[in-house]
XYZ file of C-alpha atoms in Angstrom:
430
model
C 124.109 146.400 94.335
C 127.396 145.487 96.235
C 130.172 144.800 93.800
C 132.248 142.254 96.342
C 129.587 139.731 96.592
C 132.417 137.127 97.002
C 133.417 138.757 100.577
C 129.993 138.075 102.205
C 128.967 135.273 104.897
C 127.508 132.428 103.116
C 124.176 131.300 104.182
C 124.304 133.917 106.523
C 122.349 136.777 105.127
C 118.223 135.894 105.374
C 115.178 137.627 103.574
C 113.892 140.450 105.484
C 111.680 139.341 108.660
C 109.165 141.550 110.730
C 110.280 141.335 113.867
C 109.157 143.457 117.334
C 112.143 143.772 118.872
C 110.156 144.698 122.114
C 108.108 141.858 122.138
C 110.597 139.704 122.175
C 112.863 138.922 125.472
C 116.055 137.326 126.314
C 118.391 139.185 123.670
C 120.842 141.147 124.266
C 122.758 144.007 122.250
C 126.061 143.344 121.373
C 126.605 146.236 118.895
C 124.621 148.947 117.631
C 124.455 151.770 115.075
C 121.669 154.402 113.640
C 120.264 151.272 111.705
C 121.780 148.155 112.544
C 122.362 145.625 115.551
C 123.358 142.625 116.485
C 122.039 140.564 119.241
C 122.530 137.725 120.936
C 120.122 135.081 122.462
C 119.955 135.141 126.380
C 118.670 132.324 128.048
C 117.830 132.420 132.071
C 120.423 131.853 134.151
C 118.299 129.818 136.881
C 117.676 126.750 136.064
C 113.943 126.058 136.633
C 113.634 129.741 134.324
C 115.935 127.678 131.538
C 113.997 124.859 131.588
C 110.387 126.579 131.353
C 111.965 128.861 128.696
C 113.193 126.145 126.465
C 109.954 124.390 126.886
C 107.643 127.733 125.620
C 110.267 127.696 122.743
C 109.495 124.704 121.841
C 105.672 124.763 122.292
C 105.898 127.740 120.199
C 108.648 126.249 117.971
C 109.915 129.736 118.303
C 114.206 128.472 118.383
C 116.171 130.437 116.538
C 119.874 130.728 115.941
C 121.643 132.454 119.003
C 122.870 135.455 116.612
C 121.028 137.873 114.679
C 120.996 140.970 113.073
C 118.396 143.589 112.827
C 117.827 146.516 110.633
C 115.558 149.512 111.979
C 114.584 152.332 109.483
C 114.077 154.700 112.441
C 113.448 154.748 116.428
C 110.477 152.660 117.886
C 110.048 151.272 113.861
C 109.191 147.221 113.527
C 112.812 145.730 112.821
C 113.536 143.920 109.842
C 116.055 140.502 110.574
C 118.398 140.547 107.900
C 121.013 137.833 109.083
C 121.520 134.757 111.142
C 123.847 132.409 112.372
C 124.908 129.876 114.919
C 128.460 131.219 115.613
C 129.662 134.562 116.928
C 132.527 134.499 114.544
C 130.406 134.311 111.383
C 127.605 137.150 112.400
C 130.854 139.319 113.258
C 131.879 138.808 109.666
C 128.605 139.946 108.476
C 128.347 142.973 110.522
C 131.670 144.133 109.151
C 129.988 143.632 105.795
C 127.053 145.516 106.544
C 129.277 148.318 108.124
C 131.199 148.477 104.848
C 128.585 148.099 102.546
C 125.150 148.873 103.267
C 125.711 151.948 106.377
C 127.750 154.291 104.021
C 124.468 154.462 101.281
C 121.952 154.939 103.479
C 123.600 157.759 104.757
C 122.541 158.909 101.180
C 118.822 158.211 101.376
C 116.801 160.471 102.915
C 113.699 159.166 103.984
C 113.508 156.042 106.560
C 110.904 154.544 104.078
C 113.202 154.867 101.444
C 116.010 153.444 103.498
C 114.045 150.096 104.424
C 112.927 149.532 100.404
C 116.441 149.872 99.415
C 117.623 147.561 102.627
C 114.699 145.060 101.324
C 115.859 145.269 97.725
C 119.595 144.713 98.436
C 118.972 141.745 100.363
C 116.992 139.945 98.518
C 119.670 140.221 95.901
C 122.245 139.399 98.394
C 120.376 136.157 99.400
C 119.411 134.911 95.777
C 123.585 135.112 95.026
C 124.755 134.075 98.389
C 122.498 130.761 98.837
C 124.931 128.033 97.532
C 121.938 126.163 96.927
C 118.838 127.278 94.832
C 117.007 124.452 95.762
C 116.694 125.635 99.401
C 113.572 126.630 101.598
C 115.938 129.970 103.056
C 114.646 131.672 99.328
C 110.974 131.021 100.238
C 108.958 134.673 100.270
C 107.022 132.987 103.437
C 108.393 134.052 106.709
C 107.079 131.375 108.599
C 108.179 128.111 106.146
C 111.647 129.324 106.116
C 112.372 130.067 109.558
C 110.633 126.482 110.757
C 112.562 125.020 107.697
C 115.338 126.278 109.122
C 115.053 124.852 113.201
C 114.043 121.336 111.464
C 117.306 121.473 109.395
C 119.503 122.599 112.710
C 117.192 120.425 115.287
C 117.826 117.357 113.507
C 121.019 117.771 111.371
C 120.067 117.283 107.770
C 121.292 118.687 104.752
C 120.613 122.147 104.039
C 118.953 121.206 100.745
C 116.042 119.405 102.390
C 113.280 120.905 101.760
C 110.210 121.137 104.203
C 106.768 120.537 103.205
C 104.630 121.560 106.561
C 104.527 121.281 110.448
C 101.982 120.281 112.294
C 101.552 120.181 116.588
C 100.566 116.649 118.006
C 102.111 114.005 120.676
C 103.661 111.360 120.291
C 104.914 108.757 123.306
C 102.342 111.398 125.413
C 104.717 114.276 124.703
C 103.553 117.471 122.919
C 105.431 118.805 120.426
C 105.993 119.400 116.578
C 105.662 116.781 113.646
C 108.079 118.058 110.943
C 107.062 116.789 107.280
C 109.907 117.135 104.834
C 110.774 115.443 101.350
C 112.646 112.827 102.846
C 111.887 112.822 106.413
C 109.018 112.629 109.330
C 110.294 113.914 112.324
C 109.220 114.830 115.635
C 110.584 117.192 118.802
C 109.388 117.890 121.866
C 111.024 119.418 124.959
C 109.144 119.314 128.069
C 110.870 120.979 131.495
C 114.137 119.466 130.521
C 113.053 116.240 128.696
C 113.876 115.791 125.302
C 112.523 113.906 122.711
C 114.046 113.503 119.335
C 112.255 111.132 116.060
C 113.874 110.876 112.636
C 112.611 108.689 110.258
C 113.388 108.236 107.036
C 110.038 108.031 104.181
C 111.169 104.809 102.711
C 111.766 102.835 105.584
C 107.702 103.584 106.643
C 105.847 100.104 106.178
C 102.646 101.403 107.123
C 100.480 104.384 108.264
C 97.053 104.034 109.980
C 94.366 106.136 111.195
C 93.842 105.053 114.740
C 89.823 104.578 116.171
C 88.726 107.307 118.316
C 89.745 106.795 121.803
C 88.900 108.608 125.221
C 92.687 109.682 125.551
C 94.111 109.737 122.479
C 91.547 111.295 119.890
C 92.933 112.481 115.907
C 95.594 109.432 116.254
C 97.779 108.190 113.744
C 100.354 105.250 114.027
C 102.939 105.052 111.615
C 104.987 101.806 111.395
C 108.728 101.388 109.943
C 110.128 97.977 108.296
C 112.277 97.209 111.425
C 108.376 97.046 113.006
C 109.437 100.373 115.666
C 105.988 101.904 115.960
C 104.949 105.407 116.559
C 101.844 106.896 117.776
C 100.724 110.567 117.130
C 98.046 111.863 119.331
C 95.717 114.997 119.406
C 96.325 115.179 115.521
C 93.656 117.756 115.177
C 94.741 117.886 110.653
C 95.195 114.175 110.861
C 93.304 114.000 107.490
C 95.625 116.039 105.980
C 98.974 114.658 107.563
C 98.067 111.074 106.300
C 97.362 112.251 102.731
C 100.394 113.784 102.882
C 102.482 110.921 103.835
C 100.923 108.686 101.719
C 101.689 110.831 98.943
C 105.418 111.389 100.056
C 106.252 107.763 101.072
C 105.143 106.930 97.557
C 106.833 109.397 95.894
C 110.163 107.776 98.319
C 109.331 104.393 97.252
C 108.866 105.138 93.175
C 112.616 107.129 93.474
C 113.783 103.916 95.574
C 112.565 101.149 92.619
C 113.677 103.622 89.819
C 117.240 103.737 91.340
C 117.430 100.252 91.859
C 116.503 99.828 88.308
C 118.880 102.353 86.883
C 121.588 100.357 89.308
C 120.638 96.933 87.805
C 121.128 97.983 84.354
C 123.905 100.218 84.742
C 125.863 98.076 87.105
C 127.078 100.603 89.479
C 125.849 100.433 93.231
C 127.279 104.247 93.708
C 124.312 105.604 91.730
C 122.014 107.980 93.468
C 118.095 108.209 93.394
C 116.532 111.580 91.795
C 116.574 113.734 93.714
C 112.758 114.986 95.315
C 114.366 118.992 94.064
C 114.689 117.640 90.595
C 111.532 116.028 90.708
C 110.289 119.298 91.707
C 112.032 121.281 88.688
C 110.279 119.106 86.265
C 107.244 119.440 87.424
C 107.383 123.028 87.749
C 108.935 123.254 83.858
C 105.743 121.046 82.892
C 103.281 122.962 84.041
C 101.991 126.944 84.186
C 101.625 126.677 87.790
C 103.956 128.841 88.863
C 107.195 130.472 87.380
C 108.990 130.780 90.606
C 110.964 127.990 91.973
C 111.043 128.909 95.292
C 107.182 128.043 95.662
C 106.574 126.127 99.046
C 107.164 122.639 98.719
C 103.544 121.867 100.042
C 102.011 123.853 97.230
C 104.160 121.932 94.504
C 102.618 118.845 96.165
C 99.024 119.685 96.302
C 99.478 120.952 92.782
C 100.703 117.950 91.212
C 98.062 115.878 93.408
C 95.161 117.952 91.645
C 96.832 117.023 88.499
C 97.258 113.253 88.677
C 93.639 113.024 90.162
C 92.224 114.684 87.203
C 94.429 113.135 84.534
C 92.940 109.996 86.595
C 89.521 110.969 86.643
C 89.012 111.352 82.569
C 91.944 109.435 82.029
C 94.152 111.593 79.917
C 97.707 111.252 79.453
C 100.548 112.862 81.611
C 100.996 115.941 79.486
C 97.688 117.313 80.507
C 97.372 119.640 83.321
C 94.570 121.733 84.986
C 94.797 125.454 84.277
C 91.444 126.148 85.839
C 88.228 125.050 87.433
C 85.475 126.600 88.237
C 82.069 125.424 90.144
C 79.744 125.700 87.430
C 75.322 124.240 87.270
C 75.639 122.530 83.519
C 72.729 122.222 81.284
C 72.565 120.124 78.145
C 70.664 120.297 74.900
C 70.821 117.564 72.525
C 67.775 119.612 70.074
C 69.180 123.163 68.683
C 65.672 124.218 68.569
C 64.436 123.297 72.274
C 64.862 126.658 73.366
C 61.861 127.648 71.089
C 59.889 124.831 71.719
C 60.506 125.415 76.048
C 61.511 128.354 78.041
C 64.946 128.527 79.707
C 63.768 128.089 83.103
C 62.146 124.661 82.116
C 65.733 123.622 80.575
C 67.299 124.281 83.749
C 65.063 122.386 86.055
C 65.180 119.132 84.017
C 68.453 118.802 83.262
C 70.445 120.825 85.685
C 74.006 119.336 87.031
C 75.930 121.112 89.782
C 79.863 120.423 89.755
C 83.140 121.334 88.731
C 84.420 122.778 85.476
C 88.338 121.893 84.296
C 90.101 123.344 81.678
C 93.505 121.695 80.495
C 95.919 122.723 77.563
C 93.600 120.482 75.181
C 90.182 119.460 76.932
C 87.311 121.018 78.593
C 85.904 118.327 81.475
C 83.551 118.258 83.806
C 81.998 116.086 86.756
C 79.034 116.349 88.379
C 78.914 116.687 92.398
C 77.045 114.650 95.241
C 74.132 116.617 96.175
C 71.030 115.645 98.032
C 68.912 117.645 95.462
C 69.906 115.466 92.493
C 69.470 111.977 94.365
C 65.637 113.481 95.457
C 65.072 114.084 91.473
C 66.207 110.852 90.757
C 70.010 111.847 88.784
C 72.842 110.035 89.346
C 76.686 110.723 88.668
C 77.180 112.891 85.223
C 80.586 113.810 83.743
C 81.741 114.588 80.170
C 85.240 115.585 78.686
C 85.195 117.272 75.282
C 88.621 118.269 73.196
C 88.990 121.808 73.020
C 88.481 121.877 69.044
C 85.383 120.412 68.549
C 83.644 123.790 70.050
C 82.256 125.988 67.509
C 81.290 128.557 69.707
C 81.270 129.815 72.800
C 78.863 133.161 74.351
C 76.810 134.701 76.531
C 73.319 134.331 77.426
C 71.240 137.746 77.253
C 68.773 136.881 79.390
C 67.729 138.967 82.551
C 67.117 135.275 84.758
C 70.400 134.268 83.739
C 72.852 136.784 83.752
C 75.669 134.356 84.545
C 75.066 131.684 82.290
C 77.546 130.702 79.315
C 76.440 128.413 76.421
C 79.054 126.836 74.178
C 78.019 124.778 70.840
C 80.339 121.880 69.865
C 80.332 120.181 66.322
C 77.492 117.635 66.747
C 75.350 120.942 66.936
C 74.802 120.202 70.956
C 74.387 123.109 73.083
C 76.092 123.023 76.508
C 74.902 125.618 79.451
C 76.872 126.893 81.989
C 75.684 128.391 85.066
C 78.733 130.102 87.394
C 75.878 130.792 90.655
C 75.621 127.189 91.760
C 73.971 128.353 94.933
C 70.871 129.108 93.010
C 70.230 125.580 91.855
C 71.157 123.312 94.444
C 67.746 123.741 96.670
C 65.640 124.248 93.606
């Protein structure tokens, strides 16, 4: 690797990017070599051609930084973008680097595949010491999440540490555009043949979200509401769903950091005290659980993850320390006699007391709930869950049986027997 690490752009350098450098227009060379160049954005100099081309960009939300720089293994190969920024000055800097650094060894390499693995390698080194940050979505592995991350953070002039959870394409005010979802923040941008519309708010100053009725002209709507009563309507919301659990989610999480701040403040006596940060919150909930050991997971997979868990520790009411390592959708049979299975066949077993549903497994329980399906309100069954610690089974095996090839039974201490079917399908139209 690069010994003068100190000597390189900050927050310049990007993970590698696919890019088609002849799919994409408006960028011009500035300098070349065998493997690198640097470009710079072009946009139309007439001015209806600027204002339909800003608008596609931001359809697309395709804006990017007006310098970049590309690295091609060989002629007519997909380029790899390696480096970004917003001022010629700074992209100059790093293309001195490169020149110094990276040109001279690949002289060395011999194959072009060889060349691009080694280019790959080195810069995701060079990112992962350059970011001055680690909490910072320009680490994420996905392309997309960290280059959208990256226009929210520039189109609306937030920290660099704010992290984005999704993006979604809706209207608001009649405008299309993009609804940008961070920790923090719900923002909006739209520009539309030379109109602009900016929206910034921040989570804890929402009062209320709704889910608008269906309307002729505004279907999948959503009005959020702040607590200076501005109101904002989203139209043609087609994961509406989705964006409100979201929100409701995030403006709690806003409003818990909020009230434990205040707290802290109250006690302490010092108004200069800061909220936890949502990145912190993050880091502990990473170190909690075995969901992941790499912190630069997307922010919207952290949230799901920890939604799962509270909903479960909710559901059997366990305490916080208890995560979900697995689930599984599973038929479950019970046995309260050890001998039924020589007094009835199997088949007879499964019919009368057959449950379709989810499995969970957590550090120290094995739980499951039954689902809602029309087949077990016909036979008369209503809701059926259980949650047993994990030391109070005995045993745990196959069944050899040619009908049931899939099946698991598990024995606990009060010498019940507990069947598992994996092939749900099989059972839920019997």
């Amino acid at each position: 690797m690069p010994s003068n690490l100190n000597k390189i752009p900050r927050n310049t350098f990007t993970l590698p990017t696919s890019t088609d450098n002849t799919l994409v227009p408006f960028w011009t060379i500035e300098q070349q070599n065998q493997y690198f160049m640097l470009q710079k954005s072009q946009e139309p100099g007439n001015t209806i051609f600027k204002s339909v081309f800003s608008t596609i960009t931001s359809l697309f939300d395709a804006k990017q930084p007006p310098y970049r720089i590309l690295f091609q293994r060989e002629p007519n190969a997909t380029c790899l973008q390696i480096a970004v920024s917003e001022s010629e000055e700074t992209i100059e800097e790093a293309w001195e680097w490169i020149k110094i650094n990276l040109l001279p060894e690949l002289e060395d390499i011999s194959s072009p595949y060889a060349k691009e693995e080694w280019v790959i390698q080195e810069l995701n080194m060079i990112v992962s010491s350059t970011i001055t940050n680690n909490d910072t979505d320009d680490l994420l592995q996905d392309d997309i999440i960290r280059n959208t991350s990256r226009t929210f953070r520039k189109t609306f002039n937030v920290s660099q540490t704010e992290r984005l959870v999704n993006y979604y394409s809706c209207a608001c005010n009649s405008r299309q555009g993009w609804m940008y979802i961070s920790e923090n923040y719900l923002a909006f941008y739209s520009y539309l043949l030379g109109f602009e519309l900016k929206v910034l708010i921040e989570l804890k100053n929402i009062k209320d979200i709704f889910k608008e009725p269906i309307r002729k002209l505004f279907r999948h709507s959503m009005k959020v509401t702040t607590k200076d009563n501005q109101e904002y309507l989203f139209t043609n919301m087609f994961n509406r769903d989705e964006v409100y659990d979201l929100l409701v989610q995030l403006t709690g999480d806003s409003v818990h950091r909020l009230l434990k701040s205040s707290n802290s403040n109250a006690f302490k006596g010092d108004s200069n005290d800061r909220s936890p940060s949502p990145a912190l919150d993050e880091k502990r909930l990473i170190s909690e659980t075995p969901y992941s050991s790499s912190p630069n997971n997307p922010l919207k997979n952290v949230l799901q993850h920890r939604k799962k868990n509270e909903t479960f520790r909710q559901l059997f009411r366990l305490p916080e320390s208890e995560h979900v390592l697995d689930e599984i959708s599973v038929c479950y049979m019970c046995d309260t006699d050890p001998d039924v299975t020589t007094k009835s066949p199997m088949s007879m077993l499964v019919r009368k007391n057959m449950y379709p549903g989810t499995l969970y497994l957590s550090q120290n329980y094995l739980a499951f709930e039954s689902s809602e399906v029309s087949s077990m309100l016909e036979m008369g069954k209503s809701h059926f869950s259980f949650i047993l610690p994990l030391y109070t089974v005995t045993r745990f095996e196959r069944i050899n049986d040619d009908h049931h090839k899939t099946a698991l039974v598990f024995k606990t201490w009060h010498k019940m027997l507990h069947y598992l079917k994996v092939d749900v399908s099989i059972y839920i139209y019997m």
